[in-house]
Short mmCIF file of C-alpha atoms in Angstrom, two decimals:
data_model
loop_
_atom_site.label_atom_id
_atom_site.label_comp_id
_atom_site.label_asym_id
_atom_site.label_seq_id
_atom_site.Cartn_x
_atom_site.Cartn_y
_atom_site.Cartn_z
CA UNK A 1295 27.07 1.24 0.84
CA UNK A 1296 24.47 -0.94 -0.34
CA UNK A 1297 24.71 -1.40 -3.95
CA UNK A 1298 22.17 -4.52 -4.16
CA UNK A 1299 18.06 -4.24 -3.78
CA UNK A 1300 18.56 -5.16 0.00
CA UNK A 1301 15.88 -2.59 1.06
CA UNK A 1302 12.65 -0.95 -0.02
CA UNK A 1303 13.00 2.82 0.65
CA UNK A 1304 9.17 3.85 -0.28
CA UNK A 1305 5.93 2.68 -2.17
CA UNK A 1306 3.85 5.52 -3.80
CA UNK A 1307 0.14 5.52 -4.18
CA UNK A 1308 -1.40 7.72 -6.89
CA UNK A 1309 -4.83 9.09 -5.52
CA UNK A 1310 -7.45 11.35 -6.28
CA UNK A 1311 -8.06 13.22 -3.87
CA UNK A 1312 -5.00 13.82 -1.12
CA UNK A 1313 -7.04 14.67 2.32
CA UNK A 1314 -9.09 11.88 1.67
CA UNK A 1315 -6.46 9.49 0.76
CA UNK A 1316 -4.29 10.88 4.00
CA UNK A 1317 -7.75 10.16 6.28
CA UNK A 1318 -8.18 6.76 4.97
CA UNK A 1319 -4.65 5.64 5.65
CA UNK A 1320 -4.26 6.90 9.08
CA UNK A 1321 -7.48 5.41 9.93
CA UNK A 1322 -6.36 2.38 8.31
CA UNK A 1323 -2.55 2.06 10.05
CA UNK A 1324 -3.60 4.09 12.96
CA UNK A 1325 -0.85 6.31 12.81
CA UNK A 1326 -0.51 10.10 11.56
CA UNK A 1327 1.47 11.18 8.15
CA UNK A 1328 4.99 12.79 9.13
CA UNK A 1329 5.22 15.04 6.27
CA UNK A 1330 2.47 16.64 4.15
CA UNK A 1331 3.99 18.89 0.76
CA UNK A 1332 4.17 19.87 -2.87
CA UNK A 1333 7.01 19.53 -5.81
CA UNK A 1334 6.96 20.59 -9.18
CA UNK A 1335 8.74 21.65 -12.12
CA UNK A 1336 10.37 20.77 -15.41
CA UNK A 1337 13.25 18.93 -13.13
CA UNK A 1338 11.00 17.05 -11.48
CA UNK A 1339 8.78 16.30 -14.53
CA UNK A 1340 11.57 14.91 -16.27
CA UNK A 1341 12.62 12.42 -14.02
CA UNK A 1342 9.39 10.28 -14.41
CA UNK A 1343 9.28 11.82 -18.65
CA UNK A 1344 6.64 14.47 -18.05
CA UNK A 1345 7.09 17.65 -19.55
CA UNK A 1346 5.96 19.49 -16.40
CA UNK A 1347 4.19 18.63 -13.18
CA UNK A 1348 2.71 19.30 -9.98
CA UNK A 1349 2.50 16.72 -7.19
CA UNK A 1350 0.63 17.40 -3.51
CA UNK A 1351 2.10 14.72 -1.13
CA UNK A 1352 1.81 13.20 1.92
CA UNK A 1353 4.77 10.85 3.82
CA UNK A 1354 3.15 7.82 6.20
CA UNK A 1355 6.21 6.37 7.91
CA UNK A 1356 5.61 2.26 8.42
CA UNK A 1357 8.09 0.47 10.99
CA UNK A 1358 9.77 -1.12 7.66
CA UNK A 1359 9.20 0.75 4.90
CA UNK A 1360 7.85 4.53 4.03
CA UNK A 1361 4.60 5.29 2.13
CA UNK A 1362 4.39 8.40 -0.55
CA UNK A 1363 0.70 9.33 -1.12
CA UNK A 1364 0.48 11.87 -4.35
CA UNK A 1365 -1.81 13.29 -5.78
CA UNK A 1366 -0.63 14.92 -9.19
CA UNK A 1367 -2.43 18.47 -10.09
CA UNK A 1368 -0.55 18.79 -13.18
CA UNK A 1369 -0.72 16.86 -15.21
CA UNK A 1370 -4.04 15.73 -14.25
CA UNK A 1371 -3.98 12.02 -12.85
CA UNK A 1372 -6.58 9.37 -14.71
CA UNK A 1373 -7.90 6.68 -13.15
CA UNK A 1374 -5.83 3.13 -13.52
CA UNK A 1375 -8.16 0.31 -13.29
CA UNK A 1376 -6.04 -2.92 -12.38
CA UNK A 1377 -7.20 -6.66 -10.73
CA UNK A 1378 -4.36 -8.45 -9.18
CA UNK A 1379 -4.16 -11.19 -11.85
CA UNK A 1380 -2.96 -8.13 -14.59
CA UNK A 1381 -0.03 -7.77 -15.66
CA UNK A 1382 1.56 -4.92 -14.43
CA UNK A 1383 -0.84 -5.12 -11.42
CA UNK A 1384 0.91 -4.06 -8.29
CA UNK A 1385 -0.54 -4.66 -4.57
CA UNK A 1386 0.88 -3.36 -1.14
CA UNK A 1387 0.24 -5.84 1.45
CA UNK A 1388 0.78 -5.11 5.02
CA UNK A 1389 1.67 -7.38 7.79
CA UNK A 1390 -0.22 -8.22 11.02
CA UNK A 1391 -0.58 -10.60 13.80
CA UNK A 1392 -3.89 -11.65 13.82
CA UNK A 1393 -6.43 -10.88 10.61
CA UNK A 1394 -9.21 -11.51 12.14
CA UNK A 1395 -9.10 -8.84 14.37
CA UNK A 1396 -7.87 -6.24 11.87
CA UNK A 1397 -10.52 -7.36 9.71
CA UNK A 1398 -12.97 -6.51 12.53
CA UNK A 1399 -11.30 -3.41 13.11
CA UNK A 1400 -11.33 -2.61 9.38
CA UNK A 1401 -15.00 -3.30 9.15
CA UNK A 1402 -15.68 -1.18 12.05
CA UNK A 1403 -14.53 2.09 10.33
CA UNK A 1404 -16.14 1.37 6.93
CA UNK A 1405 -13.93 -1.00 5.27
CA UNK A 1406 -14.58 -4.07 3.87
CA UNK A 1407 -12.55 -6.91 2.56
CA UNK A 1408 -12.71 -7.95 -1.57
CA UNK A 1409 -13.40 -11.60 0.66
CA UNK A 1410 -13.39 -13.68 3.28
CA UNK A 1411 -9.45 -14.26 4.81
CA UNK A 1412 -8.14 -17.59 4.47
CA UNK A 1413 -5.30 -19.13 6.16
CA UNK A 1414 -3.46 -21.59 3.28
CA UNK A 1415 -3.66 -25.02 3.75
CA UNK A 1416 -2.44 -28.29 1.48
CA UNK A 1417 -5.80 -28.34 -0.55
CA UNK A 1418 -4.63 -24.99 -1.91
CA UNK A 1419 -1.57 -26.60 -3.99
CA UNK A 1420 0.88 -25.06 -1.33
CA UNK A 1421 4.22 -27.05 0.09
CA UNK A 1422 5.00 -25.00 2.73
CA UNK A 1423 3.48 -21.50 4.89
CA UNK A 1424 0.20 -23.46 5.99
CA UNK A 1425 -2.09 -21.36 8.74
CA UNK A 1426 -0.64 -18.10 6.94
CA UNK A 1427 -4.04 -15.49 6.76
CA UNK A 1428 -4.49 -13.58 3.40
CA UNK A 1429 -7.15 -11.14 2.72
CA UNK A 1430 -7.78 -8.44 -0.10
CA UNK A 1431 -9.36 -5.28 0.43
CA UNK A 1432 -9.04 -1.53 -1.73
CA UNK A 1433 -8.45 2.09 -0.59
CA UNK A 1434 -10.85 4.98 -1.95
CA UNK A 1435 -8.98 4.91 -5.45
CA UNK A 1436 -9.71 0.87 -5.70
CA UNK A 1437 -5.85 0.91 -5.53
CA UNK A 1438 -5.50 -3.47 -4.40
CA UNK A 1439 -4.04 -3.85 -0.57
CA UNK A 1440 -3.68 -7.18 0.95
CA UNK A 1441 -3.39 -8.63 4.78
CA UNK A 1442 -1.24 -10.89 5.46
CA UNK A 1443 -0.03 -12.97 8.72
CA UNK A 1444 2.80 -15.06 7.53
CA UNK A 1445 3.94 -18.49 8.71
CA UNK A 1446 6.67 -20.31 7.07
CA UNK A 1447 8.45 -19.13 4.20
CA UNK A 1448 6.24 -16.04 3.99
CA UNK A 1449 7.91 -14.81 7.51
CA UNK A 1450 11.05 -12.23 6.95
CA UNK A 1451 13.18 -11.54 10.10
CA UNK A 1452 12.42 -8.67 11.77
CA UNK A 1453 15.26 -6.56 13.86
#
């Protein structure tokens, strides 16, 4: 039994519109959803301090961790407008091999980066993970996603 925060189970994005949000992301990770459904109720509402709600959602299963796409019907979902330097500002950032080719594949079906990637070197006030790529870039909602292709201390172990 794991009783620490060893693992991330899930993110959850909050979207507008679900069949868009589902086409983006496959596009994006080139793989389909697993599960695509609806929950609702005064239990459910309650666990997040809702009265009642409604929530249409899709599952995208990642090699390491499981993405929840909603879109809430009831109540109504309004638009969160966050930059990464906010407090409270979340970003997902997904892992690759090579940026520069994901970034050509991204731009390819319509997505653009925030930037240009960089790869950290000394200049940038660093003491360790030089040559790792970082780039920004947002899904339909302007929810903030991020590249990365980690060297050093940014690299986890991977089973």
């Amino acid at each position: 039994m794991n009783n620490g925060f060893l693992l991330v189970n899930h993110v959850g994005i909050t979207v507008s519109n679900l069949e868009k949000s589902i086409e983006f992301y496959e596009t994006l990770i080139g793989k389909k959803i697993s599960n695509k459904d609806e929950i609702g109720g005064k239990r459910m509402a309650q666990t997040q301090g809702l009265d009642d709600t409604l929530i249409r959602y899709a599952n995208l299963h990642l090699d390491n961790i499981n993405m929840d796409i909603l879109e809430y019907v009831e109540p109504k979902s309004t638009k969160a407008n966050y930059s990464n330097e906010q407090i409270s500002a979340m970003h997902l950032c997904f892992e690759v091999d090579d940026i520069e080719t994901v970034v050509a594949r991204m731009k390819e079906i319509g997505i653009e980066p925030e930037g240009e990637p960089i790869y950290f070197e000394k200049s940038d006030g660093l003491k360790a993970g030089f040559g790792t790529g970082v780039v920004y870039f947002k899904d339909p909602d302007g929810t903030n996603l991020e590249l990365i292709a980690p060297k050093g201390p940014f690299q986890r172990e991977r089973n």
